[in-house]
PDB file of C-alpha atoms and ligand atoms in Angstrom:
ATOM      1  CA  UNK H   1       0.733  -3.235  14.287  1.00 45.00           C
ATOM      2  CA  UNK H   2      -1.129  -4.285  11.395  1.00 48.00           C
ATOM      3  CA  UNK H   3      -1.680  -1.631   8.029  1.00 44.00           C
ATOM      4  CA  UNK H   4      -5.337  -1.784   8.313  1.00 43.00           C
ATOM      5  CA  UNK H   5      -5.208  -0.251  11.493  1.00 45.00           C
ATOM      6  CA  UNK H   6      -3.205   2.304  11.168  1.00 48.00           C
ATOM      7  CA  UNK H   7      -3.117   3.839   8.206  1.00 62.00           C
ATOM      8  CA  UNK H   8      -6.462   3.623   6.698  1.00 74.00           C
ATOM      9  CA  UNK H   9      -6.159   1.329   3.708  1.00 85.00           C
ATOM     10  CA  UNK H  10      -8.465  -1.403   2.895  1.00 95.00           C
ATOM     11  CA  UNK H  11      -7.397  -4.817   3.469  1.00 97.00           C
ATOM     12  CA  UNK H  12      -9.907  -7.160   0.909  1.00 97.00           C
ATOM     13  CA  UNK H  13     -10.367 -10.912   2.210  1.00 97.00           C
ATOM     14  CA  UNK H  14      -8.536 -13.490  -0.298  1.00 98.00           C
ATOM     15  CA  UNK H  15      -8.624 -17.072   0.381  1.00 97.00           C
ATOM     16  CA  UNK H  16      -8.072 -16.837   3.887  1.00 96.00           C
ATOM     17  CA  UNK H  17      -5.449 -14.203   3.612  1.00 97.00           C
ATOM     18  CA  UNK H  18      -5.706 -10.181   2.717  1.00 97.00           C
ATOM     19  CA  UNK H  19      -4.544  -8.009   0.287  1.00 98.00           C
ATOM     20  CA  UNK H  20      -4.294  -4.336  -0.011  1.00 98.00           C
ATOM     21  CA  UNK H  21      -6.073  -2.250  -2.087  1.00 98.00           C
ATOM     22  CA  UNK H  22      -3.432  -0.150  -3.072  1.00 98.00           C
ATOM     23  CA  UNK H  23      -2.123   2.156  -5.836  1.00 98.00           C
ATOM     24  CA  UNK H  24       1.580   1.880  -6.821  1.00 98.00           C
ATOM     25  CA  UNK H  25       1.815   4.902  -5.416  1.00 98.00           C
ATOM     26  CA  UNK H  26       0.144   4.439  -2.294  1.00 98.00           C
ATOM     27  CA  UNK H  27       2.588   1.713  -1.720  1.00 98.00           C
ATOM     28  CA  UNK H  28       5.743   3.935  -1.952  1.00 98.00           C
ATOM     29  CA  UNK H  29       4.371   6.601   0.341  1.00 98.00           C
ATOM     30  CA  UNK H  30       3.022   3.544   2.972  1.00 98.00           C
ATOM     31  CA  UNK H  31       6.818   2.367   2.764  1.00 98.00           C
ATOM     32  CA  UNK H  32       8.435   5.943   2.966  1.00 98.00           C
ATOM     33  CA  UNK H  33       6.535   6.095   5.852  1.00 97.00           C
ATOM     34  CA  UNK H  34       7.311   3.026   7.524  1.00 98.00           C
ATOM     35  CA  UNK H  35      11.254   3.866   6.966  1.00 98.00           C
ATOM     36  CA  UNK H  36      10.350   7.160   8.945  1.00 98.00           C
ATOM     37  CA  UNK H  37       9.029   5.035  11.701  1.00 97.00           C
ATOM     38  CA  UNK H  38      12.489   3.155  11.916  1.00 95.00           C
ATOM     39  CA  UNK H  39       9.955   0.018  13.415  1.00 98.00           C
ATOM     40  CA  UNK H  40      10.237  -3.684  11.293  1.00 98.00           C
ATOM     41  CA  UNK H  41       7.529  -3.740   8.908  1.00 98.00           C
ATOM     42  CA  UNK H  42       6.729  -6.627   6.447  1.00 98.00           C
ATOM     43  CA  UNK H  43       5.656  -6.061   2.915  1.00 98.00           C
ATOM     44  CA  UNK H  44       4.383  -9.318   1.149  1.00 98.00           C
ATOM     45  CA  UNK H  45       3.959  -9.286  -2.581  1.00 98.00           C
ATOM     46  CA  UNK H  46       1.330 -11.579  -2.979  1.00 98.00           C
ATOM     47  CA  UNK H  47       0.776 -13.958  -6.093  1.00 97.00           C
ATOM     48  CA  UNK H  48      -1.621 -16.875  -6.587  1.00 97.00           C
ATOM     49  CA  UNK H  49       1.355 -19.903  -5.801  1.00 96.00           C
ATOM     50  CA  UNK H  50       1.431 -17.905  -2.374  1.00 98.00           C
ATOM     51  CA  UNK H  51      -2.685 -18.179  -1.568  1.00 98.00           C
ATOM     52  CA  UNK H  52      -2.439 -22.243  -3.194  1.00 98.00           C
ATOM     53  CA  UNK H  53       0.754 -22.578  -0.767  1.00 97.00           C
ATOM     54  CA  UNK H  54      -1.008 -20.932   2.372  1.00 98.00           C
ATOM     55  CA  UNK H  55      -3.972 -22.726   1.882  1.00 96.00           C
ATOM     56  CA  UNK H  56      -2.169 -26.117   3.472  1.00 95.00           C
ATOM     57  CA  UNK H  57       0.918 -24.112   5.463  1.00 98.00           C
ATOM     58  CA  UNK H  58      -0.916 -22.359   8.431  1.00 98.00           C
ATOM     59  CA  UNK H  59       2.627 -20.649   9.700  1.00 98.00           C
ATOM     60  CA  UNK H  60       2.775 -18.889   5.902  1.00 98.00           C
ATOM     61  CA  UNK H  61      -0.819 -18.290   6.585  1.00 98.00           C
ATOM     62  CA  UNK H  62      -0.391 -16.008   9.614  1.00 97.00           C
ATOM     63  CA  UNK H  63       2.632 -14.217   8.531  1.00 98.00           C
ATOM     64  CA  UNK H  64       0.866 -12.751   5.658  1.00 97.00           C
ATOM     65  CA  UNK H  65      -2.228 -12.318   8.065  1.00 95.00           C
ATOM     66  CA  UNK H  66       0.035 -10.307  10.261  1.00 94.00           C
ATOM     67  CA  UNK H  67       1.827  -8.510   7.710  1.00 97.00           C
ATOM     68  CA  UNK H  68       1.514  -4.454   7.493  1.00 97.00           C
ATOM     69  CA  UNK H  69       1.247  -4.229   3.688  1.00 98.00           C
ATOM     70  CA  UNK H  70       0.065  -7.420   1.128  1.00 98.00           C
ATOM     71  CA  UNK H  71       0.541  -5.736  -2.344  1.00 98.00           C
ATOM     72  CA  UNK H  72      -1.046  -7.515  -5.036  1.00 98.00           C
ATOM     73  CA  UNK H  73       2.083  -8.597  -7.411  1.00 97.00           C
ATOM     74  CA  UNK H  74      -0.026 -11.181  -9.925  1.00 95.00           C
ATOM     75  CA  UNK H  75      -2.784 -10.514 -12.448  1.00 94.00           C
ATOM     76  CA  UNK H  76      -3.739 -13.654 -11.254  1.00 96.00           C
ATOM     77  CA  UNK H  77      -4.705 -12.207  -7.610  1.00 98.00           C
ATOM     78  CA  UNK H  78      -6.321  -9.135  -9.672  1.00 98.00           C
ATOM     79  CA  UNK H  79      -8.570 -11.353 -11.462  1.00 97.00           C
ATOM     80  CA  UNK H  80      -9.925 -13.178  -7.974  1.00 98.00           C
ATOM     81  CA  UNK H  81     -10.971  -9.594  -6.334  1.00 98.00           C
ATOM     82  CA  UNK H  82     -12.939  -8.618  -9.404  1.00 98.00           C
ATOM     83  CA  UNK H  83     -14.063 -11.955  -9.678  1.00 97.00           C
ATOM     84  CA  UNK H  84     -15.414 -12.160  -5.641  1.00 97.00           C
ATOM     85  CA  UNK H  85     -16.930  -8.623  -6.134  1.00 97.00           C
ATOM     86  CA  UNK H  86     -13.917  -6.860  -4.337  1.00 97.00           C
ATOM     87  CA  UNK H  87     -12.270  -4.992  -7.271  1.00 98.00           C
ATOM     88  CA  UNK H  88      -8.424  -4.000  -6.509  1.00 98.00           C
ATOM     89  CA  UNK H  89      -6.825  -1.214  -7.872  1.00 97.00           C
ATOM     90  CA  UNK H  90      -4.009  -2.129  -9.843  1.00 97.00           C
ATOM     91  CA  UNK H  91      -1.473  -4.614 -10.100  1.00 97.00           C
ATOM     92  CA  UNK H  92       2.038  -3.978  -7.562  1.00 98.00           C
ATOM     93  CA  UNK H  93       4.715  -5.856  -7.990  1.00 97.00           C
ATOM     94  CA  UNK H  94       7.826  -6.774  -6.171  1.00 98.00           C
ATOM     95  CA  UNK H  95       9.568  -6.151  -9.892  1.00 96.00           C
ATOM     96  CA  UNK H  96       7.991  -2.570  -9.807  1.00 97.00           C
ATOM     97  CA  UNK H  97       8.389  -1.779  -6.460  1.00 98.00           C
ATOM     98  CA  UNK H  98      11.884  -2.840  -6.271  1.00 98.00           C
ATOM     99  CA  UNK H  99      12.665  -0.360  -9.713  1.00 98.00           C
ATOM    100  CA  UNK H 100      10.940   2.721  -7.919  1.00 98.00           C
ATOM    101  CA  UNK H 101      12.147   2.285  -4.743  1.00 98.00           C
ATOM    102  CA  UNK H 102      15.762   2.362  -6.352  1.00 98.00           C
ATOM    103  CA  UNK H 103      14.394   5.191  -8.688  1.00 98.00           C
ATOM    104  CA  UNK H 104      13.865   7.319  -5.416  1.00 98.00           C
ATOM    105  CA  UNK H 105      17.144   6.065  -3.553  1.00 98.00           C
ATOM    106  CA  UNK H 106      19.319   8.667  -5.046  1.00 98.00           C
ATOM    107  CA  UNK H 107      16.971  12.362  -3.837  1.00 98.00           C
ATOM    108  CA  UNK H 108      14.996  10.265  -0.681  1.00 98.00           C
ATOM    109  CA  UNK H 109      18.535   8.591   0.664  1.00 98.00           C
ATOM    110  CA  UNK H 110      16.771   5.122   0.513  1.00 98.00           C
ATOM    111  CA  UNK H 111      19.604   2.534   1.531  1.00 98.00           C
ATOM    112  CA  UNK H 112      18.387  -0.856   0.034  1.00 98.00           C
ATOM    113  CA  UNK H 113      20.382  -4.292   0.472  1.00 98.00           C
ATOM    114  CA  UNK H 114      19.638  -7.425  -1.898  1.00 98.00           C
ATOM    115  CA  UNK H 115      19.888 -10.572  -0.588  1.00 98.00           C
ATOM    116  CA  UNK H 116      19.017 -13.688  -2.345  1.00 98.00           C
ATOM    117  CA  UNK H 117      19.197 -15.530  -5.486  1.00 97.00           C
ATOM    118  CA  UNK H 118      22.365 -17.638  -7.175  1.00 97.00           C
ATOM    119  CA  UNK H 119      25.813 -16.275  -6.109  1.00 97.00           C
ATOM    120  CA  UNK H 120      26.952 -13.560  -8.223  1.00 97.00           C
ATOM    121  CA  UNK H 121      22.974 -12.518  -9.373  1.00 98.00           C
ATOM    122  CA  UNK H 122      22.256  -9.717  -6.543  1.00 98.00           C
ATOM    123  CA  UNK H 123      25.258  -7.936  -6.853  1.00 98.00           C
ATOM    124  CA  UNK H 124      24.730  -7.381 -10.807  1.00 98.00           C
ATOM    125  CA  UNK H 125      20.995  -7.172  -9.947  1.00 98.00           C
ATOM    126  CA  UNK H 126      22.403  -4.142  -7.930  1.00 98.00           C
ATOM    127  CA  UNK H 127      25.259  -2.987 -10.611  1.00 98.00           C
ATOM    128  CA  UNK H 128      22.051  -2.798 -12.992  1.00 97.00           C
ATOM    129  CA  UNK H 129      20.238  -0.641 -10.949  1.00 98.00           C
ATOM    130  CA  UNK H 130      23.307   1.624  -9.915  1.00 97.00           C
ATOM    131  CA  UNK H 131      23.777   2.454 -13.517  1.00 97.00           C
ATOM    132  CA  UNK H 132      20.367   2.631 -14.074  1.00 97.00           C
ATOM    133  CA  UNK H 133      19.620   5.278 -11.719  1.00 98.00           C
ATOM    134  CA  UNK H 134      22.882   7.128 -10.535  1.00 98.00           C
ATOM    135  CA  UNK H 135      23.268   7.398  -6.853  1.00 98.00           C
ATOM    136  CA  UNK H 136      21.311   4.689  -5.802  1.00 98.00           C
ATOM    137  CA  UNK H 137      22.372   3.478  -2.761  1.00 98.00           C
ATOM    138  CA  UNK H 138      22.858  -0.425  -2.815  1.00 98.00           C
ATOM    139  CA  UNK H 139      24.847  -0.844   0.637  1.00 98.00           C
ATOM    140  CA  UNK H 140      25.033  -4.588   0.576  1.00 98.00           C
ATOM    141  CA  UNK H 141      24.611  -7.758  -0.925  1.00 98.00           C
ATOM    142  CA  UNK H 142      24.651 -11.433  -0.128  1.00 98.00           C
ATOM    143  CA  UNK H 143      23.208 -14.924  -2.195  1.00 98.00           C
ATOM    144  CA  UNK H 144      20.512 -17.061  -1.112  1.00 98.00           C
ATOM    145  CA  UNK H 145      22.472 -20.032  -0.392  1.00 97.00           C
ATOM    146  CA  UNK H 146      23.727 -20.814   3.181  1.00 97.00           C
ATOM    147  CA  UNK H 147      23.695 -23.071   5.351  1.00 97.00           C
ATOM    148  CA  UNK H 148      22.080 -22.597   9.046  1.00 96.00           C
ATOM    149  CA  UNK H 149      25.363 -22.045  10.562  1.00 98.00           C
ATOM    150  CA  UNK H 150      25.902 -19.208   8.139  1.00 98.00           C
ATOM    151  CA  UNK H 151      22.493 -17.723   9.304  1.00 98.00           C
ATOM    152  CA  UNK H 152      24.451 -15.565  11.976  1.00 98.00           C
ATOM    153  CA  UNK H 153      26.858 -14.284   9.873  1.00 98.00           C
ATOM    154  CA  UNK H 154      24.259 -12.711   7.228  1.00 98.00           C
ATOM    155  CA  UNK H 155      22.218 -11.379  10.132  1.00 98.00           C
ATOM    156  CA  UNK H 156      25.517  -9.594  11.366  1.00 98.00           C
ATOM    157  CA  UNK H 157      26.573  -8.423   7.390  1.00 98.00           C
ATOM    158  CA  UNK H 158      22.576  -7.120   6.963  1.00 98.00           C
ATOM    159  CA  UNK H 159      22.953  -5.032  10.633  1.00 98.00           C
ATOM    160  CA  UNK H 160      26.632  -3.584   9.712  1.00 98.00           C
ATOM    161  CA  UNK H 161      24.819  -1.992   6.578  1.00 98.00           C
ATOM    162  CA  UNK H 162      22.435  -0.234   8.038  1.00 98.00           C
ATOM    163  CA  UNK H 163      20.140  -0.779   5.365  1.00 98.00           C
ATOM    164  CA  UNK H 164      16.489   0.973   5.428  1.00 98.00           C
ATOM    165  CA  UNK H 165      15.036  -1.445   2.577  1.00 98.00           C
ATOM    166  CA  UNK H 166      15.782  -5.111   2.613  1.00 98.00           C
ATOM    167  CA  UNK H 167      15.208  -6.974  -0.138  1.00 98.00           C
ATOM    168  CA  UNK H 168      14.541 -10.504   0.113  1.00 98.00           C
ATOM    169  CA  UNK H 169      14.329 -13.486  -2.886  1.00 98.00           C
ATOM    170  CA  UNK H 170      14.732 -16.443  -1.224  1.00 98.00           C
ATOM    171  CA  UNK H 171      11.602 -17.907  -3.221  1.00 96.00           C
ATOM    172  CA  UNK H 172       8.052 -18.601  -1.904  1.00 97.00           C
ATOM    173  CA  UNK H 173       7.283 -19.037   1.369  1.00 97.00           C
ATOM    174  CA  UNK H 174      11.145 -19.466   2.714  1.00 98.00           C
ATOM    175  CA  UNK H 175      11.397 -15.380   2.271  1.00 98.00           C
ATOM    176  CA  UNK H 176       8.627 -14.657   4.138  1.00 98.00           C
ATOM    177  CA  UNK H 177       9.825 -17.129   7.603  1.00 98.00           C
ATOM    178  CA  UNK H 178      13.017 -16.063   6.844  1.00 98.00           C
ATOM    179  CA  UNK H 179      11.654 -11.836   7.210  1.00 98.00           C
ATOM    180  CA  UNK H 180       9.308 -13.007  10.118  1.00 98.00           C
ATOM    181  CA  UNK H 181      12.096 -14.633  11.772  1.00 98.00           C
ATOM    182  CA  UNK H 182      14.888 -12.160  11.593  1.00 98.00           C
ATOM    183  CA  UNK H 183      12.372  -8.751  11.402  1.00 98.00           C
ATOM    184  CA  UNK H 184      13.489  -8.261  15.092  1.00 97.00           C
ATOM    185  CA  UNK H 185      16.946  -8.877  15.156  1.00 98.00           C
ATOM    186  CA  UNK H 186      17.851  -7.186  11.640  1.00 98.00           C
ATOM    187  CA  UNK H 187      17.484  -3.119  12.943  1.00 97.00           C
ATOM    188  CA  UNK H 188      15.498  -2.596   9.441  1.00 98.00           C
ATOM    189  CA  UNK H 189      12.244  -0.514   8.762  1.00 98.00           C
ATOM    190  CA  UNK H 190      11.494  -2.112   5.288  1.00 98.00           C
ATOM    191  CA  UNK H 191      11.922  -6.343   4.611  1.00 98.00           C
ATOM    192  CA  UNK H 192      10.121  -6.787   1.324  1.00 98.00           C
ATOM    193  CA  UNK H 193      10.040 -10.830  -0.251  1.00 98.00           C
ATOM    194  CA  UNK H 194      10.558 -10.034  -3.860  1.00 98.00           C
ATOM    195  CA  UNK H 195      10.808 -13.476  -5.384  1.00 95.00           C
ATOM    196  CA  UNK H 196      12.820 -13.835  -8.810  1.00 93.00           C
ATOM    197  CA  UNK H 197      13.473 -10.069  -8.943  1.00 96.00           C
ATOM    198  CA  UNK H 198      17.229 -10.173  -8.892  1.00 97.00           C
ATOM    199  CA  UNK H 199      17.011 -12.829 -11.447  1.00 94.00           C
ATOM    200  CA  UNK H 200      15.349 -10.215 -13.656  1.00 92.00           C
ATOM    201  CA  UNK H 201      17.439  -7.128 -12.957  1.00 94.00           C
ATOM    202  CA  UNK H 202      21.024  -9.158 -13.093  1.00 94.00           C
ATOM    203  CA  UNK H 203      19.786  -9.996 -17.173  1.00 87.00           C
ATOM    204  CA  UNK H 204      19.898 -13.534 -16.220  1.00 83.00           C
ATOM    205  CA  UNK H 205      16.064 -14.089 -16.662  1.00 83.00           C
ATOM    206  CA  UNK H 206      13.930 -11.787 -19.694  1.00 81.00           C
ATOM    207  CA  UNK H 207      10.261 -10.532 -18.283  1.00 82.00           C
ATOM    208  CA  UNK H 208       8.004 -11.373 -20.677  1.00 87.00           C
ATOM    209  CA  UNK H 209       7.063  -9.480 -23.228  1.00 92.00           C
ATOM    210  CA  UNK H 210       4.684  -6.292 -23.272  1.00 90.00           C
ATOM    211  CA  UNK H 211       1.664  -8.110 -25.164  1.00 93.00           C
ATOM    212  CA  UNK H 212       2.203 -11.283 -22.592  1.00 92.00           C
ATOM    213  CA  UNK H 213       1.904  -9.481 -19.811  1.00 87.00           C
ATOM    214  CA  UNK H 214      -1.439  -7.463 -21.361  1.00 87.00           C
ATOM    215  CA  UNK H 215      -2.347 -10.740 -22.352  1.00 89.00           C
ATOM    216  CA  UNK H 216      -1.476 -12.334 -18.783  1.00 85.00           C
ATOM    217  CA  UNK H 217       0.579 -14.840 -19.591  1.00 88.00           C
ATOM    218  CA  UNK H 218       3.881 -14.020 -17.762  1.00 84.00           C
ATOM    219  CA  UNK H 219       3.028 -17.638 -16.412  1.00 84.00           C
ATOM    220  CA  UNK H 220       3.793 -19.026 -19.858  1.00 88.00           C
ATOM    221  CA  UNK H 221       6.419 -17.269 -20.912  1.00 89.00           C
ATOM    222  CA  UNK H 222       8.456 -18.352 -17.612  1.00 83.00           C
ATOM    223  CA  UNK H 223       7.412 -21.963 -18.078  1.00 85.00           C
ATOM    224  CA  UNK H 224       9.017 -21.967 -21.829  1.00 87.00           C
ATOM    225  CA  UNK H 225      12.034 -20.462 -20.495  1.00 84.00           C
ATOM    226  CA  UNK H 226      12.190 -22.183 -17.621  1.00 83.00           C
ATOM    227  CA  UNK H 227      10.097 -25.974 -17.587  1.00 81.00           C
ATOM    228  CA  UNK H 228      12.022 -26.440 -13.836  1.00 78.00           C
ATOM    229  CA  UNK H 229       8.571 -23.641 -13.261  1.00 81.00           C
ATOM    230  CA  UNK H 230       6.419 -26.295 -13.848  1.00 86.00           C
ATOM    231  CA  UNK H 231       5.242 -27.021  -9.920  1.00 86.00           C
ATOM    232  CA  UNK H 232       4.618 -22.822  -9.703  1.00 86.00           C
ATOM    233  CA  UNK H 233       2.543 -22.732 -12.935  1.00 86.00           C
ATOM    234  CA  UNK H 234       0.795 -26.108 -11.967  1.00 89.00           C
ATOM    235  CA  UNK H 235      -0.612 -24.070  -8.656  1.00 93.00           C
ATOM    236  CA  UNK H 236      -2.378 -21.772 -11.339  1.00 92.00           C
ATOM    237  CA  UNK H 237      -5.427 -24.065 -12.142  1.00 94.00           C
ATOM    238  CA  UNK H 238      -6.088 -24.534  -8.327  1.00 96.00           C
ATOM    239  CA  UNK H 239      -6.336 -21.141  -7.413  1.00 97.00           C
ATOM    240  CA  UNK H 240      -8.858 -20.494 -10.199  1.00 97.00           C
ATOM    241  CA  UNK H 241     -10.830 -23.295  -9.182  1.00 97.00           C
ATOM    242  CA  UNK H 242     -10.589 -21.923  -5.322  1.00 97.00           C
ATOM    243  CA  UNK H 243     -11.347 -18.926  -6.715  1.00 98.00           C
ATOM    244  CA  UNK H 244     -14.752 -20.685  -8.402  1.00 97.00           C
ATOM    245  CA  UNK H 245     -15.583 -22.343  -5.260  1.00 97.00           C
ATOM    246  CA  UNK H 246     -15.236 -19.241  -3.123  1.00 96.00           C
ATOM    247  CA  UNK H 247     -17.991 -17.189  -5.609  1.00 95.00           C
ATOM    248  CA  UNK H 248     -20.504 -19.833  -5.478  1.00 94.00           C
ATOM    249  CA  UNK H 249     -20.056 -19.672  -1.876  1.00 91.00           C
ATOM    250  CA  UNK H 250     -20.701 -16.195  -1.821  1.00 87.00           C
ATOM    251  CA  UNK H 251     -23.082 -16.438  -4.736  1.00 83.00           C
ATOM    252  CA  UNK H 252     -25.165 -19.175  -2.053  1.00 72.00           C
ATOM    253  CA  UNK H 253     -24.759 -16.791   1.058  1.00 72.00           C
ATOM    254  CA  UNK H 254     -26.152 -13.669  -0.689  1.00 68.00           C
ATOM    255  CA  UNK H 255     -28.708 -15.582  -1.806  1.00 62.00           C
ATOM    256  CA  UNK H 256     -29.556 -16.899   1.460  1.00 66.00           C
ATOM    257  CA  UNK H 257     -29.847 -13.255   2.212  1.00 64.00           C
ATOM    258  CA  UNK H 258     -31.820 -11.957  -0.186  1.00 59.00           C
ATOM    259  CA  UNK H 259     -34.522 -15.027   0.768  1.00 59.00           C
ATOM    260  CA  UNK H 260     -34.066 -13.935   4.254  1.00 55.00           C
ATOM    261  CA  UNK H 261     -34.842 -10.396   4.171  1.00 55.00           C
ATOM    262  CA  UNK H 262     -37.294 -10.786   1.867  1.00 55.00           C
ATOM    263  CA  UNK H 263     -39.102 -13.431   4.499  1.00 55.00           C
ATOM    264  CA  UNK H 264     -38.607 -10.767   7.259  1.00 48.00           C
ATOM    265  CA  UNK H 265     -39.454  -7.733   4.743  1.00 46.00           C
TER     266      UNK H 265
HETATM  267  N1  LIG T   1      16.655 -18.971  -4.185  1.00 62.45           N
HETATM  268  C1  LIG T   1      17.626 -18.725  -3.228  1.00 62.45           C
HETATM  269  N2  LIG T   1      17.961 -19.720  -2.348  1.00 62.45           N
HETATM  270  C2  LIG T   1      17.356 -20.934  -2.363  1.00 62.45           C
HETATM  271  C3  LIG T   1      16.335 -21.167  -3.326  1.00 62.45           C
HETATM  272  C4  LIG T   1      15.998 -20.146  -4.222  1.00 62.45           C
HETATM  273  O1  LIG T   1      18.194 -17.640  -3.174  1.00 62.45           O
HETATM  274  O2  LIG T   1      17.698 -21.788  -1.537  1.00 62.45           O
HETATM  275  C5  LIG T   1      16.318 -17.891  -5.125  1.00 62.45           C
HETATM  276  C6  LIG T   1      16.364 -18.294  -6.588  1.00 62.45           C
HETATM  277  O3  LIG T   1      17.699 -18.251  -7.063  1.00 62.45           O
HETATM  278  C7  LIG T   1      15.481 -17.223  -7.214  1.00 62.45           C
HETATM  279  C8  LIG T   1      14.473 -16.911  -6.101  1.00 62.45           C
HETATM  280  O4  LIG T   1      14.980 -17.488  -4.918  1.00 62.45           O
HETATM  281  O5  LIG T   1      16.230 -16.076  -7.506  1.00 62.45           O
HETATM  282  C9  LIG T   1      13.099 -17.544  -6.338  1.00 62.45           C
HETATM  283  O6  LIG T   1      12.398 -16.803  -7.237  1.00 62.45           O
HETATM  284  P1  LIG T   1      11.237 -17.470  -8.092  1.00 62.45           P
HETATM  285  O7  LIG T   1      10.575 -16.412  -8.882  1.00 62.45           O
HETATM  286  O8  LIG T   1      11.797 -18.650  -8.814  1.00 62.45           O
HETATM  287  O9  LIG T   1      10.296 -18.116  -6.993  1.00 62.45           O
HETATM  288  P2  LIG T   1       9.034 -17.601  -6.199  1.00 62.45           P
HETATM  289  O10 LIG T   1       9.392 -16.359  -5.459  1.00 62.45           O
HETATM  290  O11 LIG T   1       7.954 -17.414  -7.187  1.00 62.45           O
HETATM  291  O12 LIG T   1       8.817 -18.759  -5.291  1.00 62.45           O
END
């Protein structure tokens, strides 16, 4: 069953999508919860690519739409709330959430399982975080490239693990079918999409730096490091301009109103 109608948090419209308004915090306990409910729950981190993507792939549409928690993992998805009059809390990211979650595996018990990225990049993704935080329970790991025929086989290495988190960077929007495909058939409580994640934690990709990411532009930093980023970072301009188009919109509307009332009034 949807978040928004059980637990009480707010889900804020966003170009034909939601988002939570969450904390960081409120994220962790909404998770150690679902684990407690040993149901499938989906956790989409949601960046502006995603909402551009969404806007022409109607199956990636209703996934997120049906999803029990959207966290917002961009600044760029920070800036649209305030900018539509629906003000978010704070920024939470599939990064973050994946470094707490381990942070709390060793004292909660959390079992987490990456699977995803270039062969060899979860497992030191997961190395990382084992020395990081002693005791954290990695129980598995597998790469993101397979063929359909190999599709079984992960399923059955994913079940024999008996993980409660799974981790998924498969890249935008093949993570989330792949979660909303398997979510049934997998036994877990917890399948989170966390994009390039791994890629951070194994060393093989730098986050920006500290006054980038004050200064929002993680965006730019990636594309100098990487120009391959160019088709993510060229979905950036489009979502500010749907963003643009969606407050006049509302801008018209409340205006419409206003007139209204004021004719009835
Ligand atoms: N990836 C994968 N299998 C594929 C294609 C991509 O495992 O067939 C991985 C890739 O190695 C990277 C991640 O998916 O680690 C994509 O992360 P990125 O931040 O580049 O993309 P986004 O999540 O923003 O689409």
């Amino acid at each position: 069953m949807p978040l928004q109608q059980t637990q009480n948090l707010e889900a804020i419209p966003l170009h034909g999508l939601v988002v939570h308004r969450v904390s960081m915090e409120e994220t962790l306990e909404a998770i150690d919860r679902f684990i407690s409910s040993r149901t499938p729950h989906h956790v989409v981190t949601l960046d502006s690519s995603m909402c551009v993507i969404a806007r022409d792939d109607p199956a990636l549409q209703s996934i997120v739409s049906h999803a029990e928690l959207v966290t917002p993992d961009s600044a760029g998805v920070l800036w649209a709330c305030r900018r539509l009059g629906t003000p978010l809390k704070e920024r939470v990211s599939g990064v973050e959430i994946v470094d707490r979650l381990c942070s709390l595996s060793p004292s909660r018990g959390y079992r987490l399982f990456f699977f995803g990225s270039a062969p060899g990049v979860a497992q030191a993704a997961a190395e990382r975080m084992r020395s990081r935080y002693p005791g954290c329970q990695v129980v598995g790991t597998r790469d993101g490239f397979f063929t359909p025929e190999q599709e079984p086989a992960i399923v059955e290495q994913i079940r024999a693990a008996r993980p409660d988190i799974l981790c998924v960077a498969l890249g935008i929007p093949r993570q989330e079918k792949w979660i909303h495909r398997f979510r049934d058939t997998l036994n877990v409580p917890v399948l989170i999409g966390v994009g390039g994640t791994f890629d951070v934690y194994s060393g093989r990709v730098k986050r920006a730096p500290v006054w980038m990411q004050r200064l929002n532009l993680e965006w730019l930093f990636r594309l100098l490091k990487n120009p391959r980023k160019i088709s993510k970072v060229m979905t950036l301009p489009k979502f500010v301009l749907m963003t643009l188009r969606a407050q006049r919109r509302n801008g018209r509307s409340a205006g419409e109103q206003t007139r209204t009332s004021r004719r009835i009034g």
